[in-house]
Short mmCIF file of C-alpha atoms and ligand atoms in Angstrom, two decimals:
data_model
loop_
_atom_site.label_atom_id
_atom_site.label_comp_id
_atom_site.label_asym_id
_atom_site.label_seq_id
_atom_site.Cartn_x
_atom_site.Cartn_y
_atom_site.Cartn_z
CA UNK A 1 -80.03 27.13 100.62
CA UNK A 2 -76.65 28.80 100.42
CA UNK A 3 -74.54 27.12 97.83
CA UNK A 4 -71.35 29.11 97.75
CA UNK A 5 -69.02 27.32 95.39
CA UNK A 6 -65.47 28.53 95.66
CA UNK A 7 -64.26 25.77 93.37
CA UNK A 8 -65.38 27.65 90.25
CA UNK A 9 -63.27 30.63 91.22
CA UNK A 10 -59.55 30.50 90.96
CA UNK A 11 -58.03 32.29 93.94
CA UNK A 12 -54.72 34.12 93.76
CA UNK A 13 -52.61 32.70 96.56
CA UNK A 14 -50.78 36.00 97.20
CA UNK A 15 -53.65 38.47 97.15
CA UNK A 16 -56.62 36.29 98.01
CA UNK A 17 -58.46 37.79 95.03
CA UNK A 18 -60.75 35.41 93.18
CA UNK A 19 -60.39 35.31 89.44
CA UNK A 20 -62.85 34.32 86.80
CA UNK A 21 -63.01 34.90 83.09
CA UNK A 22 -66.70 35.82 82.88
CA UNK A 23 -68.64 37.29 85.79
CA UNK A 24 -72.41 37.23 85.28
CA UNK A 25 -74.36 39.53 87.60
CA UNK A 26 -77.87 38.23 88.32
CA UNK A 27 -79.33 34.73 88.30
CA UNK A 28 -82.69 35.39 86.67
CA UNK A 29 -83.84 34.11 83.32
CA UNK A 30 -81.24 36.09 81.35
CA UNK A 31 -78.20 35.46 83.58
CA UNK A 32 -78.88 31.76 83.92
CA UNK A 33 -79.54 31.52 80.18
CA UNK A 34 -76.12 33.06 79.60
CA UNK A 35 -74.59 30.55 82.01
CA UNK A 36 -76.31 27.59 80.36
CA UNK A 37 -75.18 28.65 76.91
CA UNK A 38 -71.62 29.17 78.17
CA UNK A 39 -71.63 25.61 79.49
CA UNK A 40 -73.17 24.25 76.32
CA UNK A 41 -70.47 26.04 74.29
CA UNK A 42 -67.74 24.44 76.41
CA UNK A 43 -66.86 27.40 78.65
CA UNK A 44 -66.31 26.61 82.30
CA UNK A 45 -64.53 29.67 83.64
CA UNK A 46 -67.51 31.76 84.68
CA UNK A 47 -69.42 32.60 87.84
CA UNK A 48 -72.94 33.91 88.35
CA UNK A 49 -73.25 36.35 91.26
CA UNK A 50 -76.71 36.49 92.82
CA UNK A 51 -77.54 38.69 95.78
CA UNK A 52 -80.58 36.62 96.83
CA UNK A 53 -80.56 33.20 98.49
CA UNK A 54 -82.18 31.55 95.47
CA UNK A 55 -81.95 31.86 91.71
CA UNK A 56 -84.99 32.79 89.61
CA UNK A 57 -85.22 36.59 89.39
CA UNK A 58 -88.73 37.77 88.55
CA UNK A 59 -90.21 34.32 89.10
CA UNK A 60 -88.62 34.04 92.53
CA UNK A 61 -89.74 37.51 93.62
CA UNK A 62 -93.21 37.80 92.10
CA UNK A 63 -95.08 35.18 94.08
CA UNK A 64 -98.33 37.10 94.49
CA UNK A 65 -101.59 35.11 94.20
CA UNK A 66 -102.36 34.44 90.55
CA UNK A 67 -98.84 35.32 89.33
CA UNK A 68 -98.44 33.77 85.91
CA UNK A 69 -96.90 34.48 82.59
CA UNK A 70 -99.07 36.04 79.90
CA UNK A 71 -96.81 34.93 77.07
CA UNK A 72 -97.32 31.31 76.02
CA UNK A 73 -95.04 29.02 78.02
CA UNK A 74 -93.46 27.13 75.13
CA UNK A 75 -92.32 30.52 73.92
CA UNK A 76 -91.57 31.89 77.38
CA UNK A 77 -88.80 29.34 77.93
CA UNK A 78 -85.31 28.92 76.55
CA UNK A 79 -85.23 27.72 72.94
CA UNK A 80 -82.18 25.68 73.97
CA UNK A 81 -83.96 24.05 76.93
CA UNK A 82 -87.54 23.25 75.89
CA UNK A 83 -89.93 21.97 78.51
CA UNK A 84 -92.37 19.30 77.30
CA UNK A 85 -93.98 19.24 80.75
CA UNK A 86 -95.73 22.62 80.91
CA UNK A 87 -99.10 21.92 82.47
CA UNK A 88 -100.78 25.06 81.14
CA UNK A 89 -100.51 27.13 77.99
CA UNK A 90 -99.69 30.05 80.31
CA UNK A 91 -97.74 28.69 83.25
CA UNK A 92 -98.02 29.93 86.80
CA UNK A 93 -95.19 31.37 88.87
CA UNK A 94 -94.33 28.17 90.75
CA UNK A 95 -94.00 26.17 87.56
CA UNK A 96 -91.86 28.83 85.90
CA UNK A 97 -89.59 29.09 88.90
CA UNK A 98 -89.26 25.27 88.99
CA UNK A 99 -88.40 25.26 85.30
CA UNK A 100 -85.61 27.83 85.74
CA UNK A 101 -84.12 25.94 88.67
CA UNK A 102 -84.41 22.57 86.98
CA UNK A 103 -82.76 23.56 83.68
CA UNK A 104 -80.00 25.34 85.61
CA UNK A 105 -79.33 22.18 87.60
CA UNK A 106 -79.54 19.89 84.60
CA UNK A 107 -77.11 22.03 82.65
CA UNK A 108 -74.54 22.04 85.43
CA UNK A 109 -74.92 25.74 86.06
CA UNK A 110 -75.73 25.71 89.76
CA UNK A 111 -72.11 24.85 90.55
CA UNK A 112 -71.22 28.21 89.04
CA UNK A 113 -73.70 30.26 91.06
CA UNK A 114 -72.64 32.22 94.12
CA UNK A 115 -75.79 32.92 96.05
CA UNK A 116 -76.11 35.73 98.60
CA UNK A 117 -73.23 37.47 96.91
CA UNK A 118 -73.95 41.01 95.82
CA UNK A 119 -71.70 42.87 93.43
CA UNK A 120 -71.29 46.11 95.33
CA UNK A 121 -68.95 48.01 93.06
CA UNK A 122 -66.46 47.50 90.32
CA UNK A 123 -63.91 49.36 88.26
CA UNK A 124 -62.15 48.74 84.98
CA UNK A 125 -58.42 48.25 85.44
CA UNK A 126 -57.00 49.56 82.17
CA UNK A 127 -53.55 48.20 82.75
CA UNK A 128 -54.60 44.70 83.66
CA UNK A 129 -57.49 44.76 81.14
CA UNK A 130 -59.72 43.36 83.84
CA UNK A 131 -62.75 44.30 85.90
CA UNK A 132 -62.13 44.47 89.62
CA UNK A 133 -65.37 43.71 91.41
CA UNK A 134 -66.07 44.22 95.07
CA UNK A 135 -68.67 41.72 96.17
CA UNK A 136 -70.25 41.21 99.56
CA UNK A 137 -67.97 38.18 99.86
CA UNK A 138 -64.70 39.70 98.72
CA UNK A 139 -62.88 40.92 95.65
CA UNK A 140 -63.15 39.26 92.26
CA UNK A 141 -61.12 39.91 89.12
CA UNK A 142 -62.97 39.23 85.88
CA UNK A 143 -62.02 39.67 82.25
CA UNK A 144 -65.64 40.04 81.15
CA UNK A 145 -68.76 41.17 82.96
CA UNK A 146 -72.24 40.26 81.78
CA UNK A 147 -74.87 42.30 83.59
CA UNK A 148 -78.20 40.49 83.81
CA UNK A 149 -79.93 42.39 86.57
CA UNK A 150 -83.39 42.54 85.02
CA UNK A 151 -85.15 45.65 83.73
CA UNK A 152 -88.01 45.31 86.23
CA UNK A 153 -86.38 43.88 89.31
CA UNK A 154 -86.88 46.72 91.81
CA UNK A 155 -90.39 47.50 93.07
CA UNK A 156 -91.50 51.06 92.59
CA UNK A 157 -93.00 52.44 95.80
CA UNK A 158 -95.00 55.56 94.91
CA UNK A 159 -94.14 58.81 96.55
CA UNK A 160 -97.62 59.25 98.04
CA UNK A 161 -97.86 61.77 100.88
CA UNK A 162 -98.49 60.09 104.21
CA UNK A 163 -97.68 56.56 103.07
CA UNK A 164 -95.40 56.13 106.08
CA UNK A 165 -98.20 57.15 108.47
CA UNK A 166 -100.57 54.34 107.51
CA UNK A 167 -101.29 52.33 110.66
CA UNK A 168 -102.27 49.16 108.78
CA UNK A 169 -100.06 46.93 106.72
CA UNK A 170 -98.53 47.93 103.35
CA UNK A 171 -96.65 45.73 100.91
CA UNK A 172 -95.78 45.61 97.21
CA UNK A 173 -97.02 42.98 94.77
CA UNK A 174 -93.41 42.19 93.87
CA UNK A 175 -92.67 41.28 97.51
CA UNK A 176 -95.97 39.70 98.52
CA UNK A 177 -96.34 39.22 102.26
CA UNK A 178 -97.61 35.65 102.49
CA UNK A 179 -97.63 35.88 106.29
CA UNK A 180 -100.29 38.57 106.16
CA UNK A 181 -103.77 37.04 106.02
CA UNK A 182 -106.18 39.15 103.99
CA UNK A 183 -109.25 37.20 105.02
CA UNK A 184 -112.02 39.51 106.16
CA UNK A 185 -109.90 42.65 105.79
CA UNK A 186 -110.61 45.95 104.08
CA UNK A 187 -107.97 45.98 101.39
CA UNK A 188 -106.92 48.80 99.09
CA UNK A 189 -105.03 48.07 95.89
CA UNK A 190 -103.15 50.90 94.20
CA UNK A 191 -102.57 50.26 90.51
CA UNK A 192 -104.36 48.25 87.84
CA UNK A 193 -101.50 47.01 85.63
CA UNK A 194 -100.71 43.41 84.71
CA UNK A 195 -99.71 42.40 88.25
CA UNK A 196 -102.74 43.92 90.02
CA UNK A 197 -105.04 42.50 87.35
CA UNK A 198 -103.72 39.04 88.21
CA UNK A 199 -103.94 39.21 92.01
CA UNK A 200 -107.18 41.23 92.37
CA UNK A 201 -109.43 38.32 91.20
CA UNK A 202 -107.54 35.97 93.55
CA UNK A 203 -107.93 38.06 96.70
CA UNK A 204 -111.40 39.46 95.97
CA UNK A 205 -113.33 36.40 97.28
CA UNK A 206 -111.50 36.35 100.62
CA UNK A 207 -111.39 40.02 101.61
CA UNK A 208 -114.25 41.84 103.30
CA UNK A 209 -113.98 44.77 100.93
CA UNK A 210 -111.65 45.67 98.10
CA UNK A 211 -111.04 49.24 96.99
CA UNK A 212 -109.14 49.44 93.74
CA UNK A 213 -107.46 52.78 93.02
CA UNK A 214 -107.06 53.22 89.28
CA UNK A 215 -105.12 56.13 87.84
CA UNK A 216 -105.42 55.14 84.18
CA UNK A 217 -107.56 52.37 82.65
CA UNK A 218 -105.63 49.68 80.78
CA UNK A 219 -106.67 47.94 77.60
CA UNK A 220 -107.31 44.28 78.26
CA UNK A 221 -107.13 41.31 75.93
CA UNK A 222 -108.18 37.63 76.20
CA UNK A 223 -105.64 35.35 77.81
CA UNK A 224 -106.78 32.09 76.21
CA UNK A 225 -105.22 29.81 78.78
CA UNK A 226 -106.03 26.11 79.13
CA UNK A 227 -104.56 23.01 80.70
CA UNK A 228 -102.16 21.03 78.56
CA UNK A 229 -103.34 17.42 78.60
CA UNK A 230 -101.23 14.41 79.63
CA UNK A 231 -101.53 13.16 76.08
CA UNK A 232 -100.11 16.38 74.64
CA UNK A 233 -97.21 16.26 77.08
CA UNK A 234 -96.51 12.64 76.18
CA UNK A 235 -96.48 13.63 72.52
CA UNK A 236 -94.01 16.44 73.17
CA UNK A 237 -91.73 13.97 74.95
CA UNK A 238 -91.98 11.51 72.10
CA UNK A 239 -91.83 14.01 69.24
CA UNK A 240 -89.82 17.10 70.23
CA UNK A 241 -90.39 18.49 66.73
CA UNK A 242 -94.08 18.75 67.57
CA UNK A 243 -93.29 20.99 70.52
CA UNK A 244 -91.09 23.14 68.30
CA UNK A 245 -94.03 23.45 65.94
CA UNK A 246 -96.31 24.58 68.78
CA UNK A 247 -93.65 27.06 69.86
CA UNK A 248 -93.50 28.41 66.30
CA UNK A 249 -97.28 28.81 66.25
CA UNK A 250 -97.15 30.66 69.58
CA UNK A 251 -94.34 32.84 68.24
CA UNK A 252 -96.47 33.94 65.29
CA UNK A 253 -99.53 34.46 67.48
CA UNK A 254 -97.58 36.91 69.64
CA UNK A 255 -95.89 38.61 66.71
CA UNK A 256 -98.92 38.91 64.48
CA UNK A 257 -101.83 39.30 66.90
CA UNK A 258 -100.26 41.16 69.82
CA UNK A 259 -97.42 42.71 67.82
CA UNK A 260 -100.00 44.04 65.39
CA UNK A 261 -101.97 45.47 68.29
CA UNK A 262 -98.98 47.72 68.74
CA UNK A 263 -98.53 48.46 65.04
CA UNK A 264 -102.19 48.76 64.07
CA UNK A 265 -104.56 48.44 67.00
CA UNK A 266 -107.93 48.85 65.30
CA UNK A 267 -108.99 45.18 65.32
CA UNK A 268 -107.63 44.37 68.77
CA UNK A 269 -109.19 47.52 70.22
CA UNK A 270 -112.56 46.35 68.88
CA UNK A 271 -112.09 42.91 70.45
CA UNK A 272 -111.18 44.56 73.75
CA UNK A 273 -114.16 46.95 73.71
CA UNK A 274 -116.63 44.16 72.91
CA UNK A 275 -115.24 42.11 75.77
CA UNK A 276 -115.50 45.06 78.16
CA UNK A 277 -119.14 45.46 77.12
CA UNK A 278 -119.81 41.75 77.74
CA UNK A 279 -117.96 41.51 81.06
CA UNK A 280 -119.06 44.81 82.61
CA UNK A 281 -122.78 45.59 82.39
CA UNK A 282 -122.77 48.75 84.54
CA UNK A 283 -122.29 51.70 82.12
CA UNK A 284 -120.63 53.89 84.77
CA UNK A 285 -118.09 51.23 85.67
CA UNK A 286 -117.52 50.59 81.96
CA UNK A 287 -116.90 54.28 81.38
CA UNK A 288 -114.25 54.28 84.11
CA UNK A 289 -112.59 51.27 82.52
CA UNK A 290 -112.51 52.61 78.98
CA UNK A 291 -109.04 53.77 77.96
CA UNK A 292 -108.66 57.13 76.28
CA UNK A 293 -105.50 56.28 74.36
CA UNK A 294 -104.45 53.82 71.66
CA UNK A 295 -104.10 50.17 72.54
CA UNK A 296 -100.49 49.07 72.92
CA UNK A 297 -99.39 52.50 74.15
CA UNK A 298 -99.24 50.99 77.64
CA UNK A 299 -98.56 47.30 78.26
CA UNK A 300 -101.79 45.47 77.37
CA UNK A 301 -103.31 43.64 80.34
CA UNK A 302 -103.81 40.09 79.10
CA UNK A 303 -106.32 38.77 81.54
CA UNK A 304 -109.78 37.15 81.66
CA UNK A 305 -110.74 37.50 85.32
CA UNK A 306 -109.83 41.09 86.21
CA UNK A 307 -112.87 42.87 84.76
CA UNK A 308 -115.41 40.35 86.17
CA UNK A 309 -113.77 40.72 89.62
CA UNK A 310 -114.38 44.47 89.52
CA UNK A 311 -118.11 43.87 89.14
CA UNK A 312 -118.38 41.93 92.44
CA UNK A 313 -120.43 43.52 95.26
CA UNK A 314 -117.46 43.79 97.63
CA UNK A 315 -115.33 45.76 95.12
CA UNK A 316 -115.20 49.50 94.41
CA UNK A 317 -113.20 51.00 91.58
CA UNK A 318 -112.04 54.47 92.62
CA UNK A 319 -110.78 56.78 89.91
CA UNK A 320 -110.53 60.02 91.89
CA UNK A 321 -106.84 60.80 92.30
CA UNK A 322 -105.21 59.86 95.58
CA UNK A 323 -104.60 63.02 97.64
CA UNK A 324 -102.75 61.31 100.45
CA UNK A 325 -102.55 58.27 102.67
CA UNK A 326 -103.90 58.71 106.17
CA UNK A 327 -103.27 56.53 109.24
CA UNK A 328 -106.59 54.82 108.54
CA UNK A 329 -106.82 54.66 104.77
CA UNK A 330 -106.62 56.59 101.51
CA UNK A 331 -107.96 60.09 101.06
CA UNK A 332 -108.95 60.88 97.49
CA UNK A 333 -109.15 64.31 95.88
CA UNK A 334 -112.96 64.39 96.18
CA UNK A 335 -112.56 64.44 99.98
CA UNK A 336 -113.55 60.81 100.59
CA UNK A 337 -111.49 58.76 103.02
CA UNK A 338 -111.47 55.07 102.09
CA UNK A 339 -110.92 53.16 105.32
CA UNK A 340 -108.50 50.27 104.98
CA UNK A 341 -106.67 47.62 106.99
CA UNK A 342 -104.16 46.76 104.28
CA UNK A 343 -102.74 48.52 101.22
CA UNK A 344 -101.25 46.46 98.41
CA UNK A 345 -99.08 48.41 96.00
CA UNK A 346 -99.50 47.12 92.47
CA UNK A 347 -97.50 50.11 91.34
CA UNK A 348 -94.96 48.41 89.11
CA UNK A 349 -91.21 48.62 89.01
CA UNK A 350 -88.37 51.04 88.58
CA UNK A 351 -87.36 50.55 84.99
CA UNK A 352 -83.79 49.52 84.36
CA UNK A 353 -82.79 50.91 87.72
CA UNK A 354 -79.13 50.83 86.69
CA UNK A 355 -78.25 49.72 90.11
CA UNK A 356 -75.19 49.04 88.11
CA UNK A 357 -72.33 49.55 90.46
CA UNK A 358 -69.57 49.45 87.85
CA UNK A 359 -67.35 52.35 86.88
CA UNK A 360 -66.08 52.34 83.34
CA UNK A 361 -62.80 53.39 81.75
CA UNK A 362 -63.36 57.09 82.56
CA UNK A 363 -64.44 56.32 86.12
CA UNK A 364 -68.12 57.09 85.55
CA UNK A 365 -71.07 54.84 86.27
CA UNK A 366 -73.76 54.02 83.74
CA UNK A 367 -76.16 56.21 85.69
CA UNK A 368 -73.82 59.15 85.17
CA UNK A 369 -73.10 58.28 81.56
CA UNK A 370 -76.81 57.99 80.87
CA UNK A 371 -77.76 61.26 82.56
CA UNK A 372 -79.02 62.51 79.18
CA UNK A 373 -80.12 59.31 77.50
CA UNK A 374 -79.88 55.61 78.14
CA UNK A 375 -78.12 54.23 75.12
CA UNK A 376 -76.17 51.13 74.27
CA UNK A 377 -74.94 49.49 71.09
CA UNK A 378 -77.49 46.81 70.16
CA UNK A 379 -78.79 47.18 73.71
CA UNK A 380 -75.76 45.14 74.75
CA UNK A 381 -72.48 47.08 74.97
CA UNK A 382 -71.62 50.62 76.01
CA UNK A 383 -68.77 52.86 74.91
CA UNK A 384 -66.48 53.48 77.88
CA UNK A 385 -67.22 50.08 79.39
CA UNK A 386 -64.79 47.58 77.85
CA UNK A 387 -65.52 43.87 78.10
CA UNK A 388 -68.94 44.65 79.52
CA UNK A 389 -72.20 43.29 78.15
CA UNK A 390 -75.74 43.90 79.26
CA UNK A 391 -78.63 41.52 78.80
CA UNK A 392 -81.98 43.25 78.27
CA UNK A 393 -80.33 46.67 78.15
CA UNK A 394 -81.79 49.81 76.55
CA UNK A 395 -84.33 49.27 73.77
CA UNK A 396 -84.46 45.52 74.09
CA UNK A 397 -87.69 45.06 76.02
CA UNK A 398 -90.99 44.05 74.48
CA UNK A 399 -94.64 44.65 75.15
CA UNK A 400 -96.01 41.90 72.96
CA UNK A 401 -94.00 38.72 73.30
CA UNK A 402 -91.40 36.76 75.24
CA UNK A 403 -88.50 38.77 76.59
CA UNK A 404 -86.34 35.71 75.95
CA UNK A 405 -86.64 36.37 72.23
CA UNK A 406 -84.55 39.45 72.96
CA UNK A 407 -82.27 38.02 75.65
CA UNK A 408 -81.29 34.97 73.60
CA UNK A 409 -79.85 36.85 70.60
CA UNK A 410 -77.88 38.93 73.11
CA UNK A 411 -76.56 35.78 74.78
CA UNK A 412 -75.46 34.39 71.39
CA UNK A 413 -73.85 37.74 70.56
CA UNK A 414 -71.82 37.62 73.80
CA UNK A 415 -70.78 34.04 73.05
CA UNK A 416 -69.57 35.11 69.62
CA UNK A 417 -67.63 37.98 71.20
CA UNK A 418 -65.89 35.59 73.58
CA UNK A 419 -65.09 33.23 70.73
CA UNK A 420 -63.72 36.14 68.72
CA UNK A 421 -61.51 37.10 71.68
CA UNK A 422 -60.25 33.51 71.95
CA UNK A 423 -59.58 33.14 68.26
CA UNK A 424 -57.76 36.43 67.83
CA UNK A 425 -56.05 36.82 71.17
CA UNK A 426 -58.07 39.89 72.13
CA UNK A 427 -57.56 41.21 75.66
CA UNK A 428 -60.42 43.68 75.57
CA UNK A 429 -62.94 45.29 73.27
CA UNK A 430 -64.96 48.42 73.57
CA UNK A 431 -67.70 49.52 71.24
CA UNK A 432 -66.87 52.66 69.27
CA UNK A 433 -68.85 55.76 70.22
CA UNK A 434 -69.58 56.38 66.53
CA UNK A 435 -71.15 52.91 66.13
CA UNK A 436 -73.20 53.30 69.26
CA UNK A 437 -74.42 56.75 68.20
CA UNK A 438 -75.31 55.66 64.67
CA UNK A 439 -77.26 52.72 66.01
CA UNK A 440 -79.20 54.87 68.45
CA UNK A 441 -80.08 57.55 65.91
CA UNK A 442 -81.75 54.81 63.86
CA UNK A 443 -83.58 53.44 66.89
CA UNK A 444 -84.91 56.84 67.95
CA UNK A 445 -86.12 57.60 64.42
CA UNK A 446 -88.11 54.39 64.39
CA UNK A 447 -89.45 54.97 67.90
CA UNK A 448 -90.73 58.43 67.07
CA UNK A 449 -93.68 57.02 65.14
CA UNK A 450 -94.62 54.10 67.39
CA UNK A 451 -97.81 53.95 69.45
CA UNK A 452 -95.72 54.28 72.64
CA UNK A 453 -94.79 57.83 71.77
CA UNK A 454 -97.82 58.86 69.71
CA UNK A 455 -100.56 56.82 71.41
CA UNK A 456 -101.54 59.47 73.96
CA UNK A 457 -100.51 57.78 77.19
CA UNK A 458 -97.79 57.74 79.78
CA UNK A 459 -96.20 54.43 80.71
CA UNK A 460 -93.11 52.72 82.03
CA UNK A 461 -92.06 52.37 78.40
CA UNK A 462 -91.32 56.09 78.45
CA UNK A 463 -88.70 57.88 80.41
CA UNK A 464 -88.93 61.48 81.54
CA UNK A 465 -85.47 62.27 80.28
CA UNK A 466 -85.14 60.56 76.99
CA UNK A 467 -88.43 59.33 75.63
CA UNK A 468 -88.44 55.65 75.06
CA UNK A 469 -85.17 53.92 75.81
CA UNK A 470 -86.89 50.75 76.91
CA UNK A 471 -88.57 48.99 73.99
CA UNK A 472 -87.32 47.65 70.70
CA UNK A 473 -89.21 49.43 67.92
CA UNK A 474 -90.25 46.46 65.87
CA UNK A 475 -90.82 42.76 65.66
CA UNK A 476 -88.43 40.27 67.21
CA UNK A 477 -86.99 39.04 63.94
CA UNK A 478 -85.41 42.42 63.20
CA UNK A 479 -83.71 42.39 66.60
CA UNK A 480 -82.41 38.88 66.04
CA UNK A 481 -81.15 39.94 62.62
CA UNK A 482 -79.33 42.97 64.06
CA UNK A 483 -77.44 40.76 66.52
CA UNK A 484 -76.89 37.67 64.40
CA UNK A 485 -73.16 38.37 64.00
CA UNK A 486 -70.67 39.86 66.43
CA UNK A 487 -69.78 43.07 64.55
CA UNK A 488 -66.15 43.24 65.68
CA UNK A 489 -65.45 46.07 63.22
CA UNK A 490 -67.52 48.32 65.50
CA UNK A 491 -65.21 47.65 68.44
CA UNK A 492 -61.82 48.95 69.38
CA UNK A 493 -59.75 46.01 70.43
CA UNK A 494 -56.67 45.64 72.53
CA UNK A 495 -54.58 42.78 71.32
CA UNK A 496 -52.80 42.09 74.52
CA UNK A 497 -53.47 38.50 75.12
CA UNK A 498 -53.18 37.94 78.81
CA UNK A 499 -53.57 34.29 79.58
CA UNK A 500 -56.04 33.91 82.38
CA UNK A 501 -54.18 32.32 85.25
P1 LIG B 1 -97.29 48.54 85.82
O1 LIG B 1 -97.74 47.94 84.55
O2 LIG B 1 -96.24 49.56 85.78
O3 LIG B 1 -98.59 49.09 86.53
C1 LIG B 1 -98.48 49.91 87.66
C2 LIG B 1 -99.86 50.41 88.02
O4 LIG B 1 -99.74 51.22 89.18
C3 LIG B 1 -100.48 51.27 86.94
O5 LIG B 1 -101.85 51.04 86.92
C4 LIG B 1 -100.13 52.68 87.42
O6 LIG B 1 -101.00 53.66 86.95
C5 LIG B 1 -100.29 52.51 88.90
N1 LIG B 1 -99.56 53.50 89.66
C6 LIG B 1 -98.21 53.65 89.74
N2 LIG B 1 -97.92 54.67 90.54
C7 LIG B 1 -99.09 55.16 91.00
C8 LIG B 1 -99.43 56.22 91.86
N3 LIG B 1 -98.51 56.99 92.42
N4 LIG B 1 -100.75 56.45 92.10
C9 LIG B 1 -101.68 55.68 91.54
N5 LIG B 1 -101.42 54.66 90.71
C10 LIG B 1 -100.13 54.41 90.44
O7 LIG B 1 -96.77 47.42 86.86
P2 LIG B 1 -97.13 45.88 86.94
O8 LIG B 1 -98.59 45.65 86.86
O9 LIG B 1 -96.40 45.32 88.11
O10 LIG B 1 -96.50 45.31 85.63
C11 LIG B 1 -95.18 45.68 85.24
C12 LIG B 1 -94.81 44.92 84.02
O11 LIG B 1 -94.45 43.61 84.39
C13 LIG B 1 -95.95 44.74 83.03
O12 LIG B 1 -96.13 45.84 82.21
C14 LIG B 1 -95.48 43.52 82.30
O13 LIG B 1 -94.54 43.86 81.33
C15 LIG B 1 -94.83 42.74 83.41
N6 LIG B 1 -95.76 41.76 83.95
C16 LIG B 1 -95.98 40.68 83.21
C17 LIG B 1 -96.83 39.72 83.65
C18 LIG B 1 -97.00 38.52 82.83
O14 LIG B 1 -97.97 37.88 82.94
N7 LIG B 1 -96.05 38.20 81.96
C19 LIG B 1 -97.50 39.85 84.84
C20 LIG B 1 -97.27 40.97 85.61
C21 LIG B 1 -96.39 41.93 85.14
P3 LIG B 1 -100.72 54.41 85.54
O15 LIG B 1 -101.07 53.40 84.48
O16 LIG B 1 -101.56 55.59 85.57
O17 LIG B 1 -99.26 54.74 85.54
#
């Protein structure tokens, strides 16, 4: 499907440059949520640029067997587009992807999406107070840019010596090769995070042998999934307030049970240990699977089938470090070569890859600006980048609940900013360096005592350069509170109203 809608872009007859007021980069959950809310608020002059041939972000790309959300679905959906039809408490990938596409269609957003259009570069034109974007389909001028490229959108391929020499087949969980039949094959899986824990139990029954390479054991926690009955769904249709009530209950479950696992993990660690003891009878295997750091330090693996799968006769859990990949398998540091036909990389994602191609007012990219530390004001705006907003930027991710509880306050914040610009004839605004710095000092102080920095582990939450610039150091309500009002006093504004034409 290639729906390239030129009608939503206003083309300058002289230059051929397309113009739009708001350019959204990325059509995943956050970008489409921004688009839906713009439509709902009466804005029509916006375009979503998506490099892929379909919308859906994470839920388009992560189609591995068993891919599912581990945050309850009523909560892992837009508050402004509830879905009474979830068939499971924790929906699978296909259902989530359908939901995103359906609500985008129903809210009239698909007409604003330019598929297979990558934003290649962009620069702030100070004089015109506009962003000039080079896309794979031509130049676009935009007053505002909302970057919604996803913090975990690029697979991380480990730098393992010899990986390129492997004679079998290699692919990453985030780009599952559905053409490659694993039946009867000797399969090696590298990584035991949330993704691997979901696909390992699915592929284990069909492969001849499964070798799981674990670098660090993860804490696991019960998933508590079940089917949602037809009767429940009918009730949600009839009484939407009931669904909101269920959503509220799920919100508090994630905040209080899983959020507390991060704040005070004693009880949840005990639950996890008891479950490990019940699910894994072999003491040696249990020893290998017992984490040596505090729960919550790494993302908790919320899964019921992973540990039992590891106990199956055709599965080996290897904890010796990988020395290198050979043409025929994986050589571990103890000198054993594990012979394999296929290697599946469950090795996670580059975090906030800042594939961000834009150059700000001083001509630098975010990558350059963030050489020392990734920092933004409220995780949303960056000094030096006028009229630029990021969804799920630095310190806005979560380990315990729905990422949408962070993206939605950001979306509302951007809407308020646009309304402020309309009301006061603002051409551009740029967050003050002092406001951004003050905000980040507070964040880093709070992060210093969290389990992510003190829990004794390494994880994608941490960054070699700057500690943790990924997660929000608290519960969701404090993030929502911080963004509840567009704090225009923290922005320098240019009152040069330039009617968009
Ligand atoms: P991940 O949590 O980053 O796990 C990557 C795994 O690969 C880890 O076990 C890691 O070991 C291992 N690894 C990485 N490089 C390695 C190397 N060079 N040698 C050996 N092992 C290596 O990635 P993920 O499982 O794809 O999950 C990423 C995030 O996506 C999750 O944390 C979660 O936030 C999200 N997710 C959510 C769901 C859901 O249900 N909502 C499902 C899947 C993923 P170390 O631990 O030692 O680094």
